Every structure is written in structure tokens, then in C-alpha cells.
Amino acid sequence: MSDCIFCKIVAGEIPCRKVYEDGELLAFHDINPVAPVHFMIIPKAHIASLADTGEEHATLLGRMLVLAPLLAREQGLADGFRTIINTGRGGGQEVFHLHIHIIGGGGPRPM
Ligand code: 5GP
Ligand code: ZN
């Protein structure tokens, strides 16, 4: 997807503040954080939204969720955090490359 911002971040064409990377996942800080800690976990492969996933993505989606508490702890969110996946225009999604927001450090309901 040549016009996808997150694909460009995966390709290194747009810089990011990286939190984590492996063969299929990337995590980086949100450019416009809504709380003291706000990063996103994305698949390196372009998947437009959660509504575009199927059974074949079950392992990938599981890995994204399992990674969330590990990275949250590393980022200082020992107390807890929020996970948000905005899906589709009706769900407030702005960047159409699947991502999980991990948000915390700003009180019980930072967003
Ligand atoms: P959405 O509303 O699609 O769930 O969230 C997209 C998020 O991506 C927003 O929180 C926005 O701040 C973030 N974002 C948009 N463009 C960039 C960028 O170029 N770099 C980073 N690090 N975050 C971005
Ligand atoms: Zn993409």
C-alpha cells in the first residue's frame, strides 16, 4: 500500500519512535499522544482494519494482544493501561492500517 502512512513507517520511509519490532509486528509511539504513554502495535503486513481480518489472522491478532501487556510494563504502565482498536469510519479510525493503541499513565480514563 504505497499511500499508507504506517506501511511507510514499516518500510523506514517515515521515522518513528520505535518501542518494539520483530518479523511481523512493529510498535511505536503515537505522534500525537493523548496520555503520558501512548504507543501503537501494528502488523508489518498491510491490513486495513480489524474488519478486514479473518480466521487466517487469528495467530497474528493473538500475538498483538499478548505483546500489549509486555510492552506496557516496559513503558512503565505496571498499574494498567487501555487498549483501543478504532475500526472503520464509524469507529473513528483515521489511519487505515490495523493498529492497537496502548494508552496509560494519565489516570483511570486517559482517553
Ligand atoms: P486511529 O484514529 O486511526 O485509531 O489512530 C491513528 C493514530 O495514528 C492517531 O492517534 C495519530 O496520532 C497517529 N498517527 C498518525 N500519523 C502518524 C505518524 O506519522 N506517526 C505516528 N507515530 N503516529 C501517527
Ligand atoms: Zn499499511
Coordinates of N, CA and C and ligand atoms in Angstrom, one line a residue:
M1 N 0.9 -1.2 0.0 CA 0.0 0.0 0.0 C 0.9 1.2 0.0
S2 N 1.1 1.8 -1.1 CA 2.1 2.9 -1.3 C 1.7 4.2 -0.6
D3 N 0.4 4.4 -0.4 CA -0.1 5.6 0.2 C -0.5 5.5 1.7
C4 N 0.0 4.4 2.3 CA -0.4 4.1 3.7 C 0.8 4.6 4.6
I5 N 0.5 5.5 5.5 CA 1.5 6.1 6.4 C 2.2 5.0 7.2
F6 N 1.4 4.1 7.8 CA 2.0 3.0 8.6 C 2.9 2.1 7.8
C7 N 2.5 1.8 6.6 CA 3.4 1.0 5.7 C 4.7 1.7 5.4
K8 N 4.6 3.0 5.3 CA 5.8 3.8 5.1 C 6.7 3.8 6.4
I9 N 6.1 3.8 7.6 CA 6.8 3.7 8.8 C 7.5 2.3 8.9
V10 N 6.7 1.2 8.5 CA 7.3 -0.1 8.5 C 8.5 -0.2 7.5
A11 N 8.4 0.5 6.4 CA 9.5 0.5 5.4 C 10.6 1.4 5.8
G12 N 10.5 2.2 6.8 CA 11.6 3.1 7.2 C 11.6 4.4 6.4
E13 N 10.5 4.6 5.6 CA 10.4 5.9 4.8 C 10.0 7.0 5.6
I14 N 9.3 6.8 6.7 CA 8.9 7.8 7.7 C 9.4 7.4 9.0
P15 N 10.1 8.3 9.8 CA 10.7 7.9 11.0 C 9.6 7.7 12.1
C16 N 10.0 6.8 13.1 CA 9.1 6.7 14.3 C 9.9 6.5 15.5
R17 N 9.3 6.6 16.7 CA 10.0 6.3 17.9 C 9.6 4.9 18.3
K18 N 10.5 4.0 17.9 CA 10.2 2.5 18.0 C 10.2 2.0 19.4
V19 N 9.2 1.2 19.7 CA 9.1 0.6 21.0 C 9.5 -0.9 20.9
Y20 N 9.2 -1.5 19.8 CA 9.4 -3.0 19.6 C 9.3 -3.3 18.2
E21 N 10.1 -4.3 17.8 CA 10.0 -4.8 16.4 C 10.4 -6.3 16.4
D22 N 9.6 -7.1 15.6 CA 10.0 -8.4 15.3 C 9.6 -8.7 13.8
G23 N 9.7 -9.9 13.4 CA 9.5 -10.2 12.0 C 8.1 -9.8 11.4
E24 N 7.1 -9.8 12.3 CA 5.8 -9.5 11.8 C 5.0 -8.3 12.5
L25 N 5.6 -7.8 13.6 CA 5.0 -6.7 14.3 C 5.9 -5.6 14.5
L26 N 5.4 -4.4 14.7 CA 6.1 -3.2 15.0 C 5.3 -2.4 16.0
A27 N 6.0 -1.8 17.0 CA 5.3 -0.9 18.0 C 6.1 0.4 18.0
F28 N 5.3 1.5 18.0 CA 6.0 2.8 18.1 C 5.0 3.8 18.7
H29 N 5.6 4.9 19.3 CA 4.9 5.9 20.0 C 4.0 6.7 19.0
D30 N 2.8 7.0 19.5 CA 1.9 7.8 18.7 C 2.4 9.3 18.6
I31 N 2.3 9.8 17.4 CA 2.9 11.2 17.2 C 2.1 12.3 17.9
N32 N 0.9 11.9 18.3 CA 0.0 12.9 19.0 C -0.6 12.2 20.2
P33 N 0.3 12.0 21.2 CA -0.2 11.2 22.4 C -1.3 11.9 23.2
V34 N -2.3 11.0 23.6 CA -3.4 11.6 24.4 C -3.2 11.3 25.9
A35 N -2.0 10.7 26.3 CA -1.7 10.4 27.7 C -0.2 10.3 27.8
P36 N 0.4 10.3 29.0 CA 1.9 10.2 29.1 C 2.5 9.1 28.3
V37 N 1.8 7.9 28.3 CA 2.3 6.8 27.5 C 1.2 6.5 26.4
H38 N 1.6 6.5 25.2 CA 0.6 6.2 24.1 C 1.4 5.7 22.9
F39 N 1.3 4.4 22.8 CA 2.0 3.8 21.6 C 1.0 2.8 20.9
M40 N 1.5 2.4 19.7 CA 0.6 1.5 18.9 C 1.3 0.3 18.5
I41 N 0.6 -0.8 18.4 CA 1.2 -2.1 17.9 C 0.5 -2.4 16.6
I42 N 1.3 -2.6 15.6 CA 0.8 -2.8 14.2 C 1.4 -4.1 13.6
P43 N 0.6 -4.7 12.7 CA 1.3 -5.8 11.9 C 2.1 -5.1 10.8
K44 N 3.2 -5.7 10.4 CA 4.0 -5.1 9.3 C 3.3 -5.3 8.0
A45 N 2.5 -6.3 7.9 CA 1.7 -6.5 6.6 C 0.5 -5.5 6.7
H46 N 0.2 -5.0 5.5 CA -0.9 -4.1 5.4 C -2.3 -4.8 5.6
I47 N -3.0 -4.5 6.7 CA -4.3 -5.0 6.9 C -5.1 -3.7 7.2
A48 N -6.1 -3.3 6.5 CA -6.7 -2.0 6.6 C -7.3 -1.8 8.0
S49 N -8.1 -2.8 8.5 CA -8.7 -2.6 9.8 C -9.1 -4.0 10.4
L50 N -9.6 -3.9 11.6 CA -10.0 -5.2 12.2 C -11.1 -5.8 11.4
A51 N -11.9 -5.0 10.7 CA -13.0 -5.5 9.9 C -12.5 -6.3 8.7
D52 N -11.2 -6.2 8.4 CA -10.6 -6.9 7.3 C -9.9 -8.1 7.7
T53 N -10.1 -8.6 8.9 CA -9.4 -9.8 9.3 C -10.3 -11.0 9.3
G54 N -9.7 -12.2 9.2 CA -10.4 -13.4 9.2 C -9.7 -14.4 10.0
E55 N -10.2 -15.7 10.0 CA -9.6 -16.8 10.7 C -8.1 -16.9 10.5
E56 N -7.6 -16.5 9.3 CA -6.2 -16.6 8.9 C -5.3 -15.6 9.7
H57 N -6.0 -14.7 10.3 CA -5.3 -13.7 11.1 C -5.3 -13.9 12.6
A58 N -5.9 -15.0 13.0 CA -6.1 -15.3 14.4 C -4.7 -15.3 15.2
T59 N -3.7 -16.0 14.6 CA -2.4 -16.0 15.3 C -1.8 -14.6 15.4
L60 N -1.8 -13.9 14.3 CA -1.3 -12.6 14.3 C -2.0 -11.7 15.3
L61 N -3.3 -11.7 15.3 CA -4.1 -10.9 16.3 C -3.8 -11.3 17.7
G62 N -3.6 -12.6 17.9 CA -3.3 -13.1 19.3 C -1.9 -12.6 19.7
R63 N -1.0 -12.6 18.8 CA 0.4 -12.1 19.1 C 0.4 -10.6 19.5
M64 N -0.4 -9.8 18.7 CA -0.6 -8.4 19.0 C -1.1 -8.2 20.4
L65 N -2.1 -8.9 20.8 CA -2.7 -8.8 22.2 C -1.7 -9.2 23.3
V66 N -1.0 -10.3 23.0 CA -0.1 -10.9 24.0 C 1.0 -9.9 24.2
L67 N 1.4 -9.2 23.2 CA 2.6 -8.3 23.3 C 2.2 -7.1 24.1
A68 N 0.9 -6.7 24.1 CA 0.5 -5.4 24.7 C 0.9 -5.3 26.2
P69 N 0.6 -6.3 27.0 CA 1.0 -6.1 28.5 C 2.5 -6.1 28.7
L70 N 3.2 -6.9 27.8 CA 4.7 -6.9 28.0 C 5.3 -5.5 27.7
L71 N 4.8 -4.9 26.6 CA 5.4 -3.6 26.2 C 4.9 -2.5 27.2
A72 N 3.6 -2.7 27.6 CA 3.1 -1.7 28.5 C 3.9 -1.6 29.8
R73 N 4.2 -2.8 30.3 CA 5.1 -2.9 31.5 C 6.4 -2.2 31.3
E74 N 7.0 -2.5 30.1 CA 8.3 -2.0 29.8 C 8.3 -0.4 29.7
Q75 N 7.1 0.1 29.3 CA 6.9 1.5 29.2 C 6.5 2.2 30.5
G76 N 6.4 1.4 31.6 CA 6.2 1.9 32.9 C 4.7 1.9 33.3
L77 N 3.9 1.1 32.6 CA 2.5 1.0 32.9 C 2.2 -0.2 33.8
A78 N 2.9 -0.4 34.9 CA 2.7 -1.5 35.7 C 1.3 -1.5 36.4
D79 N 0.7 -0.3 36.5 CA -0.6 -0.2 37.1 C -1.8 -0.5 36.2
G80 N -1.5 -0.6 34.9 CA -2.6 -0.9 34.0 C -2.6 0.1 32.8
F81 N -3.4 -0.2 31.8 CA -3.4 0.5 30.6 C -4.7 0.3 29.8
R82 N -5.0 1.1 28.8 CA -6.1 0.9 28.0 C -5.7 0.4 26.6
T83 N -6.5 -0.5 26.0 CA -6.2 -1.0 24.6 C -7.4 -0.5 23.8
I84 N -7.1 0.1 22.7 CA -8.2 0.6 21.9 C -7.9 0.3 20.4
I85 N -8.9 -0.3 19.7 CA -8.8 -0.5 18.3 C -10.0 0.2 17.6
N86 N -9.7 1.3 17.0 CA -10.8 2.0 16.2 C -10.9 1.3 14.9
T87 N -12.2 1.0 14.6 CA -12.4 0.2 13.3 C -13.4 0.9 12.4
G88 N -12.9 1.3 11.2 CA -13.8 1.9 10.2 C -14.1 3.3 10.6
R89 N -14.7 4.0 9.6 CA -15.1 5.4 9.8 C -16.0 5.6 11.0
G90 N -17.0 4.7 11.1 CA -17.9 4.7 12.2 C -17.3 4.5 13.5
G91 N -16.1 3.9 13.5 CA -15.4 3.6 14.8 C -14.3 4.6 15.0
G92 N -14.3 5.7 14.2 CA -13.3 6.8 14.4 C -11.9 6.5 13.9
Q93 N -11.8 5.4 13.1 CA -10.4 5.1 12.6 C -10.0 6.2 11.6
E94 N -8.7 6.6 11.8 CA -8.2 7.7 10.9 C -7.1 7.1 10.0
V95 N -6.3 6.2 10.5 CA -5.2 5.6 9.7 C -5.7 4.1 9.4
F96 N -5.9 3.9 8.1 CA -6.4 2.6 7.7 C -5.3 1.5 7.5
H97 N -4.6 1.3 8.6 CA -3.7 0.2 8.7 C -3.9 -0.3 10.2
L98 N -4.3 -1.5 10.3 CA -4.7 -2.0 11.7 C -3.7 -1.7 12.7
H99 N -4.2 -1.2 13.9 CA -3.3 -0.8 15.0 C -4.1 -0.9 16.3
I100 N -3.3 -1.3 17.3 CA -3.9 -1.3 18.7 C -3.2 -0.2 19.4
H101 N -4.0 0.8 20.0 CA -3.5 1.8 20.8 C -3.3 1.2 22.2
I102 N -2.1 1.5 22.8 CA -1.9 1.2 24.2 C -1.7 2.6 24.9
I103 N -2.5 2.8 25.9 CA -2.6 4.2 26.5 C -2.6 4.1 28.0
G104 N -1.8 4.9 28.6 CA -1.8 4.9 30.1 C -1.0 5.9 30.7
G105 N -1.0 5.9 32.0 CA -0.2 6.9 32.8 C -0.8 8.2 33.1
G106 N -2.1 8.3 32.7 CA -2.8 9.6 32.8 C -4.0 9.6 33.6
G107 N -4.1 8.6 34.5 CA -5.3 8.4 35.4 C -6.1 7.3 34.8
P108 N -7.3 7.1 35.5 CA -8.1 5.9 35.1 C -8.7 5.9 33.7
R109 N -9.1 7.1 33.2 CA -9.7 7.1 31.8 C -9.0 8.2 31.1
P110 N -7.7 7.9 30.6 CA -7.0 9.0 29.9 C -7.5 9.3 28.5
M111 N -8.4 8.5 27.9 CA -8.9 8.9 26.6 C -10.4 8.5 26.5
Ligands
5GP1 P1 -6.8 6.0 14.6 O1 -7.7 7.1 14.9 O2 -6.7 5.5 13.2 O3 -7.1 4.8 15.6 O4 -5.4 6.4 15.1 C1 -4.4 6.8 14.3 C2 -3.3 7.3 15.2 O5 -2.1 7.4 14.4 C3 -3.5 8.7 15.8 O6 -3.5 8.6 17.2 C4 -2.4 9.6 15.2 O7 -1.9 10.5 16.2 C5 -1.4 8.6 14.8 N1 -0.5 9.0 13.7 C6 -0.9 9.5 12.5 N2 0.1 9.7 11.7 C7 1.2 9.3 12.4 C8 2.6 9.3 12.1 O8 3.1 9.6 11.0 N3 3.5 8.8 13.1 C9 3.0 8.3 14.3 N4 3.9 7.9 15.2 N5 1.7 8.3 14.6 C10 0.8 8.8 13.7
ZN2 ZN -0.4 0.0 5.6

